[in-house]
Amino acid sequence: MRRAGKVCEILGMSANVPTDIVFSFTGLIRRGGETGPHRDGWGIAFYEDKGLRLFHDPEESSRSKIAAFLQSYPIRSEIVVSHIRKANRGKVALKNTHPFVRELWGRNWVFAHNGQLKGIKKVKFDSFEPVGTTDSEAAFCWLLGKLRRKFSTPPAQPALIKEIQKLFAELAERGVANILMSDSNLLFTHCSNRLVHITRRAPFGKAQLLDADVTVDFQKATTEKDVVTILATRPLTGNENWIHYKSGEYRVWRDGETVSTNLKA
Amino acid sequence: MRRAGKVCEILGMSANVPTDIVFSFTGLIRRGGETGPHRDGWGIAFYEDKGLRLFHDPEESSRSKIAAFLQSYPIRSEIVVSHIRKANRGKVALKNTHPFVRELWGRNWVFAHNGQLKGIKKVKFDSFEPVGTTDSEAAFCWLLGKLRRKFSTPPAQPALIKEIQKLFAELAERGVANILMSDSNLLFTHCSNRLVHITRRAPFGKAQLLDADVTVDFQKATTEKDVVTILATRPLTGNENWIHYKSGEYRVWRDGETVSTNLKA
């Protein structure tokens, strides 16, 4: 088994049918204290339509009873955002555990981040204020405040996608901004230096986790029409072709497919 | 066993030490489909300092695997707010499941309500907008918008308590407002027609649930200094003296004790 780096790890999913993420989550949580050093809490958000199920735990994920429960209780969702934490800024506490959540325009927004962002905790906040002490939550609050200031009602999708691209790029100027964010409709992603993705679709094959002796045959759990994209800090399986984001890459997902990217084809 | 009424039921706790609510929760969730008709989802919020653990499930609580898990996994908290739902307004969906959550002034606020409030979904919202379609979430958004409009930064405690009393009374003019709300520091409560409380302190005794064949000896799990107040729509135990709120009663709790009330002594 491979050893993880000394940063937080993020995990996301975008799918065109409600899909459970137990397989990927099983790999991720091993990195929280067992195959990785991310002992400082973890969290996961599952969207169901506009609603949200949230699980946060300041315990290390590899020993967390809630994480163990979630492995036995598959929750099906089209958008999932998860995070395991290695504390850099902000002490170990529930309030500092990603993903962070806020409501804007009557939508639940969630945000998970790895990296460090200089000076973001000292900005003037507008509408949204951090509860905890992480630079990540501060970045999220700053971003949503900017969005609300620019658009008092939700803009059309292209304008929203463009504005978030600009705000992510501004955050990236402060340091490392590997980000997963959703508004319950789209999954907005940005990579500074560590983010990979894989899209699984028919014909589905088998996959073998790197962090646990677990294999899954996706063909048994899917239909021909299913499209499921998984995003992670590092590849979770060893026998599949994960694609590495480029530095500065911005990519927006919906139903498992890329809706928008700043990469030239 | 007694049968429940045809309204939602709420459950809250205020304690001076982190305390688990498994005993009371075990009684409550039986009312979600088993000893009561509240089949339309349930939720619970546990504060840990300023952080929040949230569990929401649109399944009926008496059959919910997450509810079963929580009975086996005591989470210790000083403030808990829970709710089981009998849908009146708004369809059965995760987004319509209490308690609702918003951030104001860098604090996590939660809100659970039973009753119906006329016309509250048609008000103009300011800063906070409902995600779902319940009158309860609309009331919460309206109230927090009013608070932010009046106080751009958090006011002193007496001013906050007074303003929330006024806003609860305005809500109550629209119908039935049995409410539990917290900002992570205080537990604000209002009764229109159904709310009871009990404060347990030394010498602790035994208690027997009405809705399940479960008895607990609190003396074994407590110290002499512990003060634990439980609030519920109807008494959860049969051998203790639950106190009924008066109609229009407003009461604010902290550390298991009443901080403020509009009742004359």
XYZ file of C-alpha atoms in Angstrom:
530
model
C 0.000 0.000 0.000
C 1.165 3.493 -0.778
C 1.688 6.209 1.775
C -0.190 9.460 1.450
C 1.315 12.933 1.291
C 1.063 15.369 4.153
C -1.921 17.335 2.925
C -5.644 16.962 3.282
C -7.392 14.729 0.798
C -10.609 15.485 -0.998
C -13.081 13.176 -2.729
C -15.973 14.100 -4.970
C -18.531 12.465 -7.215
C -20.739 13.630 -10.064
C -23.138 11.067 -11.525
C -26.172 10.965 -13.793
C -28.054 8.565 -11.510
C -28.111 8.362 -7.710
C -24.998 6.319 -6.982
C -23.376 5.178 -3.773
C -19.781 6.142 -3.110
C -19.006 3.407 -0.563
C -16.178 1.906 -2.636
C -14.239 5.167 -3.050
C -15.045 6.303 0.485
C -13.632 3.031 1.832
C -10.322 3.859 0.169
C -10.335 7.461 1.296
C -11.021 6.874 4.972
C -8.118 4.442 5.301
C -5.914 7.442 4.618
C -7.300 9.054 7.764
C -4.843 7.515 10.237
C -4.189 4.103 8.661
C -2.543 4.399 5.228
C -2.229 8.184 5.523
C -1.628 10.831 8.217
C -4.948 12.670 7.992
C -5.990 12.169 11.591
C -7.692 15.466 12.164
C -11.286 14.744 11.253
C -13.317 14.133 8.159
C -16.665 14.972 6.632
C -18.954 14.092 3.742
C -21.945 15.787 2.104
C -24.511 13.917 -0.005
C -27.032 15.847 -2.066
C -30.525 14.477 -2.522
C -32.202 16.877 -4.891
C -31.727 20.247 -3.131
C -31.462 18.602 0.288
C -28.248 17.629 1.984
C -27.090 14.875 4.286
C -24.014 15.882 6.218
C -21.678 13.833 8.346
C -18.811 15.489 10.194
C -16.514 13.870 12.726
C -13.415 15.295 14.419
C -12.179 11.712 15.009
C -9.722 10.122 12.611
C -11.663 8.540 9.783
C -10.017 5.106 9.938
C -11.316 4.676 13.512
C -14.553 6.651 13.203
C -17.709 4.732 14.030
C -19.720 7.060 11.819
C -17.395 6.365 8.897
C -17.749 2.620 9.562
C -21.527 3.014 9.604
C -21.492 4.836 6.257
C -19.543 1.957 4.712
C -22.410 -0.330 5.683
C -25.181 2.074 4.691
C -24.935 3.122 1.037
C -26.475 6.556 0.490
C -27.258 7.194 -3.161
C -26.544 10.651 -4.487
C -25.716 12.448 -7.735
C -23.261 14.849 -6.087
C -20.963 13.995 -3.176
C -18.202 16.092 -1.602
C -15.900 14.620 1.052
C -12.703 15.587 2.850
C -10.245 14.128 5.353
C -8.165 16.617 7.219
C -4.519 17.037 8.164
C -4.697 20.220 10.220
C -2.435 22.997 8.978
C -4.369 26.096 9.944
C -6.995 25.965 12.674
C -7.031 23.411 15.492
C -8.728 20.015 15.416
C -12.411 20.691 16.100
C -15.802 19.949 14.632
C -16.195 23.565 13.494
C -13.024 23.238 11.390
C -14.108 20.069 9.612
C -14.880 20.207 5.883
C -17.054 20.223 3.855
C -18.394 23.630 4.879
C -22.000 24.524 4.121
C -23.857 27.756 3.463
C -27.134 28.753 1.806
C -27.134 31.252 -1.060
C -30.139 32.016 -3.323
C -32.124 29.243 -1.597
C -29.525 26.623 -2.530
C -27.256 24.595 -0.269
C -23.599 25.186 -1.184
C -20.791 22.921 0.040
C -17.042 23.473 -0.143
C -13.993 21.274 0.440
C -10.434 22.440 -0.063
C -6.881 21.282 0.261
C -3.960 23.669 0.348
C -3.139 26.846 2.230
C -4.257 30.343 1.267
C -2.320 33.346 2.565
C -4.166 36.264 4.104
C -7.697 35.004 3.339
C -8.691 35.073 7.020
C -7.987 38.812 7.144
C -10.318 39.881 4.316
C -13.514 41.773 5.029
C -16.404 39.320 4.933
C -19.677 40.227 3.282
C -22.832 38.294 4.335
C -21.006 35.047 5.119
C -18.641 34.715 8.094
C -16.486 31.801 9.214
C -17.605 29.819 12.271
C -14.237 28.103 12.691
C -10.633 29.149 12.182
C -9.540 27.518 8.912
C -8.375 29.422 5.855
C -10.616 27.079 3.808
C -13.868 28.178 5.442
C -12.717 31.809 5.171
C -12.113 31.301 1.434
C -15.605 29.823 1.012
C -17.240 32.708 2.897
C -15.279 35.270 0.881
C -16.286 33.585 -2.387
C -20.008 33.350 -1.570
C -20.019 36.966 -0.355
C -18.547 38.035 -3.707
C -21.155 35.965 -5.580
C -24.062 37.472 -3.631
C -22.656 40.976 -4.071
C -22.426 40.485 -7.860
C -25.697 38.614 -8.327
C -28.561 39.373 -5.937
C -30.564 36.633 -7.695
C -29.088 33.513 -9.315
C -27.547 34.310 -12.729
C -27.799 32.129 -15.838
C -25.498 29.121 -15.749
C -22.785 30.505 -18.098
C -22.421 33.694 -16.051
C -22.239 31.690 -12.818
C -19.600 29.349 -14.228
C -17.521 32.277 -15.488
C -17.693 34.210 -12.211
C -16.692 31.199 -10.119
C -13.754 30.563 -12.453
C -12.577 34.116 -11.775
C -13.009 33.766 -7.988
C -11.194 30.398 -7.866
C -8.318 31.954 -9.816
C -8.165 34.814 -7.304
C -8.005 32.329 -4.442
C -5.230 30.397 -6.226
C -3.110 33.561 -6.263
C -2.946 33.260 -2.469
C -1.468 29.761 -2.448
C -2.765 26.275 -3.154
C -6.413 25.961 -4.153
C -7.502 22.398 -4.839
C -11.250 22.815 -4.515
C -14.533 20.933 -4.809
C -17.670 23.080 -4.509
C -21.318 22.473 -5.367
C -24.573 24.409 -5.407
C -26.659 21.178 -5.600
C -26.754 21.413 -9.410
C -23.142 21.693 -10.627
C -19.835 20.471 -9.176
C -17.206 23.219 -9.547
C -13.577 22.054 -9.314
C -10.196 23.764 -9.402
C -6.687 22.342 -9.231
C -3.515 24.099 -8.160
C -1.319 21.015 -7.860
C -3.192 17.841 -6.835
C -6.468 16.619 -8.252
C -7.347 13.627 -10.400
C -10.540 12.398 -12.049
C -11.893 9.294 -13.646
C -15.172 8.764 -15.479
C -16.669 5.294 -15.397
C -19.261 4.324 -18.019
C -20.282 1.225 -19.999
C -18.639 -1.175 -20.502
C -17.910 -1.154 -16.771
C -15.020 -3.186 -15.392
C -13.530 -4.144 -12.064
C -11.532 -1.856 -9.817
C -9.093 -2.568 -6.996
C -8.521 -0.060 -4.177
C -4.952 1.021 -3.426
C -5.611 1.577 0.286
C -7.580 -1.549 1.161
C -7.918 -5.074 -0.102
C -11.232 -4.370 -1.772
C -12.280 -5.043 -5.351
C -15.573 -4.057 -6.937
C -17.200 -5.154 -10.173
C -19.053 -2.043 -11.308
C -20.883 -4.008 -14.005
C -22.957 -5.695 -11.320
C -24.170 -2.430 -9.807
C -24.796 -0.311 -12.893
C -26.849 0.023 -16.054
C -25.538 0.849 -19.534
C -26.616 4.457 -19.229
C -24.791 5.236 -15.972
C -22.010 7.812 -16.025
C -20.098 8.271 -12.762
C -17.126 10.582 -12.319
C -14.933 10.372 -9.222
C -12.533 13.130 -8.217
C -9.767 12.698 -5.668
C -6.487 14.170 -4.478
C -4.656 11.029 -5.580
C -5.868 7.952 -7.495
C -7.884 5.591 -5.312
C -7.529 2.530 -7.541
C -4.417 0.970 -9.078
C -5.802 -0.641 -12.223
C -7.596 2.314 -13.823
C -6.435 5.321 -15.794
C -6.950 8.386 -13.567
C -6.455 11.708 -15.338
C -4.398 14.372 -13.586
C -5.707 17.933 -13.619
C -3.275 20.521 -14.936
C -2.149 23.345 -12.659
C -4.738 26.107 -12.910
C -7.346 23.800 -14.462
C -10.985 24.669 -13.805
C -13.628 22.084 -14.597
C -17.373 22.048 -13.949
C -19.228 18.730 -13.788
C -22.851 17.757 -14.067
C -24.347 14.266 -14.401
C -20.823 12.828 -14.530
C -19.856 14.864 -17.606
C -17.743 17.990 -18.031
C -19.964 21.023 -18.614
C -17.153 23.559 -18.840
C -13.362 23.692 -18.625
C -10.663 26.302 -19.193
C -8.411 23.714 -20.871
C -7.997 24.045 -24.608
C -9.127 20.915 -26.422
C -48.278 2.963 25.446
C -49.877 6.228 24.545
C -50.647 7.362 21.037
C -49.205 10.599 19.740
C -51.099 13.546 18.315
C -51.093 14.384 14.630
C -48.434 17.062 14.726
C -44.674 17.065 14.486
C -42.743 16.463 17.664
C -39.703 18.351 18.805
C -37.017 17.421 21.318
C -34.320 19.616 22.800
C -31.656 19.536 25.465
C -29.693 22.134 27.381
C -27.024 20.866 29.792
C -24.069 22.199 31.766
C -21.837 19.266 30.773
C -21.647 17.366 27.487
C -24.464 14.850 27.879
C -25.832 12.168 25.601
C -29.503 12.242 24.687
C -29.845 8.580 23.703
C -32.527 7.837 26.325
C -34.872 10.663 25.255
C -34.099 10.148 21.562
C -35.052 6.470 21.914
C -38.485 7.536 23.104
C -38.894 10.204 20.443
C -38.034 8.083 17.439
C -40.604 5.432 18.372
C -43.180 8.101 17.657
C -41.922 8.256 14.083
C -44.060 5.447 12.659
C -44.356 3.095 15.641
C -46.136 4.719 18.621
C -46.876 7.873 16.614
C -47.756 8.905 13.039
C -44.686 11.044 12.268
C -43.497 9.081 9.278
C -42.188 11.937 7.205
C -38.574 12.174 8.230
C -36.570 13.311 11.203
C -33.386 15.164 12.059
C -31.105 16.000 14.957
C -28.404 18.607 15.553
C -25.690 18.256 18.202
C -23.497 21.222 19.074
C -19.892 20.665 19.997
C -18.580 24.096 20.952
C -19.413 26.178 17.859
C -19.375 23.133 15.581
C -22.390 21.089 14.605
C -23.121 17.466 13.879
C -26.240 17.084 11.794
C -28.234 14.004 10.911
C -31.226 14.258 8.599
C -33.225 11.397 7.156
C -36.430 11.482 5.111
C -37.190 7.904 6.256
C -39.499 7.297 9.198
C -37.451 7.428 12.374
C -38.658 4.140 13.873
C -37.216 2.302 10.846
C -34.252 4.582 10.113
C -30.854 2.902 10.160
C -29.226 6.226 10.979
C -31.531 6.650 13.978
C -30.686 3.104 15.081
C -26.986 3.893 14.745
C -27.357 7.029 16.887
C -28.975 4.952 19.638
C -25.802 2.862 19.760
C -23.396 5.782 19.438
C -23.886 8.341 22.212
C -22.804 11.811 21.067
C -22.216 14.142 24.006
C -23.391 17.708 23.618
C -24.531 20.669 25.706
C -27.219 21.713 23.219
C -29.314 19.339 21.087
C -32.269 20.108 18.818
C -34.286 17.309 17.205
C -37.527 16.936 15.268
C -39.695 14.212 13.792
C -42.027 15.271 11.060
C -45.643 14.761 10.127
C -45.815 16.635 6.836
C -48.446 19.363 6.729
C -46.886 21.911 4.393
C -44.150 20.856 1.968
C -43.748 17.329 0.600
C -41.639 14.593 2.190
C -38.062 15.330 1.157
C -34.653 15.775 2.714
C -34.755 19.510 2.039
C -37.924 19.794 4.156
C -36.500 17.966 7.167
C -35.859 19.886 10.407
C -33.753 21.109 12.122
C -32.833 23.802 9.607
C -29.396 25.400 9.755
C -27.978 28.792 8.798
C -24.898 30.814 9.709
C -25.305 34.334 11.114
C -22.473 36.431 12.680
C -20.123 33.458 12.346
C -22.398 31.252 14.464
C -24.327 28.151 13.458
C -28.046 28.618 14.115
C -30.521 25.714 14.151
C -34.307 25.801 14.178
C -37.026 23.213 14.774
C -40.723 24.024 14.780
C -44.082 22.401 15.152
C -47.280 24.087 14.063
C -48.426 25.935 10.965
C -47.778 29.594 10.177
C -50.055 31.395 7.716
C -48.532 33.464 4.941
C -44.918 33.171 6.088
C -43.816 31.653 2.766
C -44.970 34.797 0.963
C -42.895 37.342 2.904
C -39.929 39.095 1.289
C -36.773 37.319 2.423
C -33.697 39.311 3.363
C -30.316 37.514 3.212
C -31.681 34.064 4.083
C -33.895 32.114 1.655
C -35.629 28.773 2.073
C -34.181 25.766 0.226
C -37.280 23.628 0.753
C -41.011 24.335 0.824
C -41.980 24.255 4.517
C -43.456 27.185 6.405
C -41.020 26.343 9.228
C -37.877 26.987 7.162
C -39.478 30.157 5.780
C -40.116 31.352 9.354
C -36.506 30.678 10.289
C -35.174 32.560 7.237
C -37.507 35.498 7.921
C -36.399 35.637 11.576
C -32.659 35.523 10.827
C -33.052 38.142 8.090
C -34.747 40.443 10.612
C -31.971 39.815 13.155
C -29.208 40.605 10.661
C -31.065 43.711 9.482
C -31.336 44.980 13.061
C -27.865 43.942 14.244
C -25.051 43.911 11.675
C -22.783 42.536 14.420
C -23.892 40.359 17.357
C -25.626 42.425 20.065
C -25.199 41.975 23.811
C -27.116 38.987 25.208
C -30.030 40.938 26.749
C -30.731 42.747 23.458
C -30.554 39.490 21.514
C -32.929 37.735 23.926
C -35.391 40.629 23.766
C -35.379 40.854 19.973
C -35.920 37.118 19.516
C -38.833 37.258 21.976
C -40.413 39.920 19.764
C -39.833 37.940 16.564
C -41.191 34.686 18.059
C -44.314 36.601 19.163
C -44.757 37.953 15.623
C -44.512 34.424 14.232
C -47.048 33.198 16.782
C -49.569 35.718 15.427
C -49.557 33.694 12.194
C -50.593 30.430 13.838
C -48.884 27.840 16.015
C -45.255 28.481 16.938
C -43.771 25.798 19.155
C -40.093 26.495 18.546
C -36.612 25.392 19.580
C -33.758 27.537 18.229
C -30.092 27.850 19.149
C -27.098 29.984 18.188
C -24.634 27.492 19.782
C -24.682 29.457 23.045
C -28.334 29.794 24.114
C -31.419 27.645 23.501
C -34.386 29.899 22.657
C -37.830 28.319 23.085
C -41.400 29.426 22.479
C -44.696 27.653 23.101
C -48.022 28.298 21.444
C -49.804 25.187 22.652
C -47.521 22.170 23.161
C -44.155 22.156 24.867
C -42.975 20.602 28.131
C -39.706 20.688 30.039
C -38.016 18.866 32.852
C -34.760 19.650 34.621
C -32.845 16.739 36.097
C -30.231 17.408 38.788
C -28.873 15.731 41.924
C -30.206 13.646 43.534
C -30.841 11.845 40.227
C -33.380 9.080 40.017
C -34.650 6.513 37.560
C -36.848 7.234 34.562
C -39.097 5.019 32.466
C -39.900 5.852 28.826
C -43.555 6.016 27.787
C -42.867 4.881 24.215
C -40.481 2.000 24.813
C -39.753 -0.500 27.547
C -36.598 1.311 28.579
C -35.572 2.497 32.032
C -32.479 4.495 32.881
C -30.842 5.221 36.216
C -29.428 8.702 35.753
C -27.446 8.461 38.975
C -25.084 6.005 37.319
C -24.248 8.332 34.429
C -23.999 11.688 36.170
C -22.082 13.699 38.752
C -23.593 15.858 41.513
C -22.971 19.027 39.548
C -24.790 17.980 36.366
C -27.878 19.914 35.306
C -29.736 18.589 32.274
C -32.961 20.039 30.906
C -35.007 18.159 28.328
C -37.716 19.832 26.235
C -40.317 17.917 24.253
C -43.710 18.266 22.629
C -45.167 15.767 25.109
C -43.647 14.084 28.176
C -41.292 11.266 27.267
C -41.332 9.554 30.673
C -44.238 8.483 32.855
C -42.767 8.683 36.346
C -41.419 12.242 36.345
C -42.995 15.654 36.744
C -42.801 17.391 33.350
C -43.758 21.068 33.413
C -46.088 22.363 30.711
C -45.242 25.671 29.052
C -48.023 28.240 29.094
C -49.427 29.552 25.829
C -47.193 32.413 24.692
C -44.387 31.429 27.056
C -40.870 32.352 25.964
C -37.950 30.781 27.773
C -34.218 30.913 27.095
C -31.942 28.160 28.401
C -28.234 27.877 28.987
C -26.312 25.143 30.840
C -29.631 23.499 31.724
C -30.944 26.586 33.557
C -33.452 29.266 32.563
C -31.641 32.480 31.610
C -34.769 34.445 30.746
C -38.523 34.001 30.613
C -41.545 36.221 30.021
C -43.507 34.423 32.771
C -44.070 36.345 35.942
C -42.581 34.553 38.947
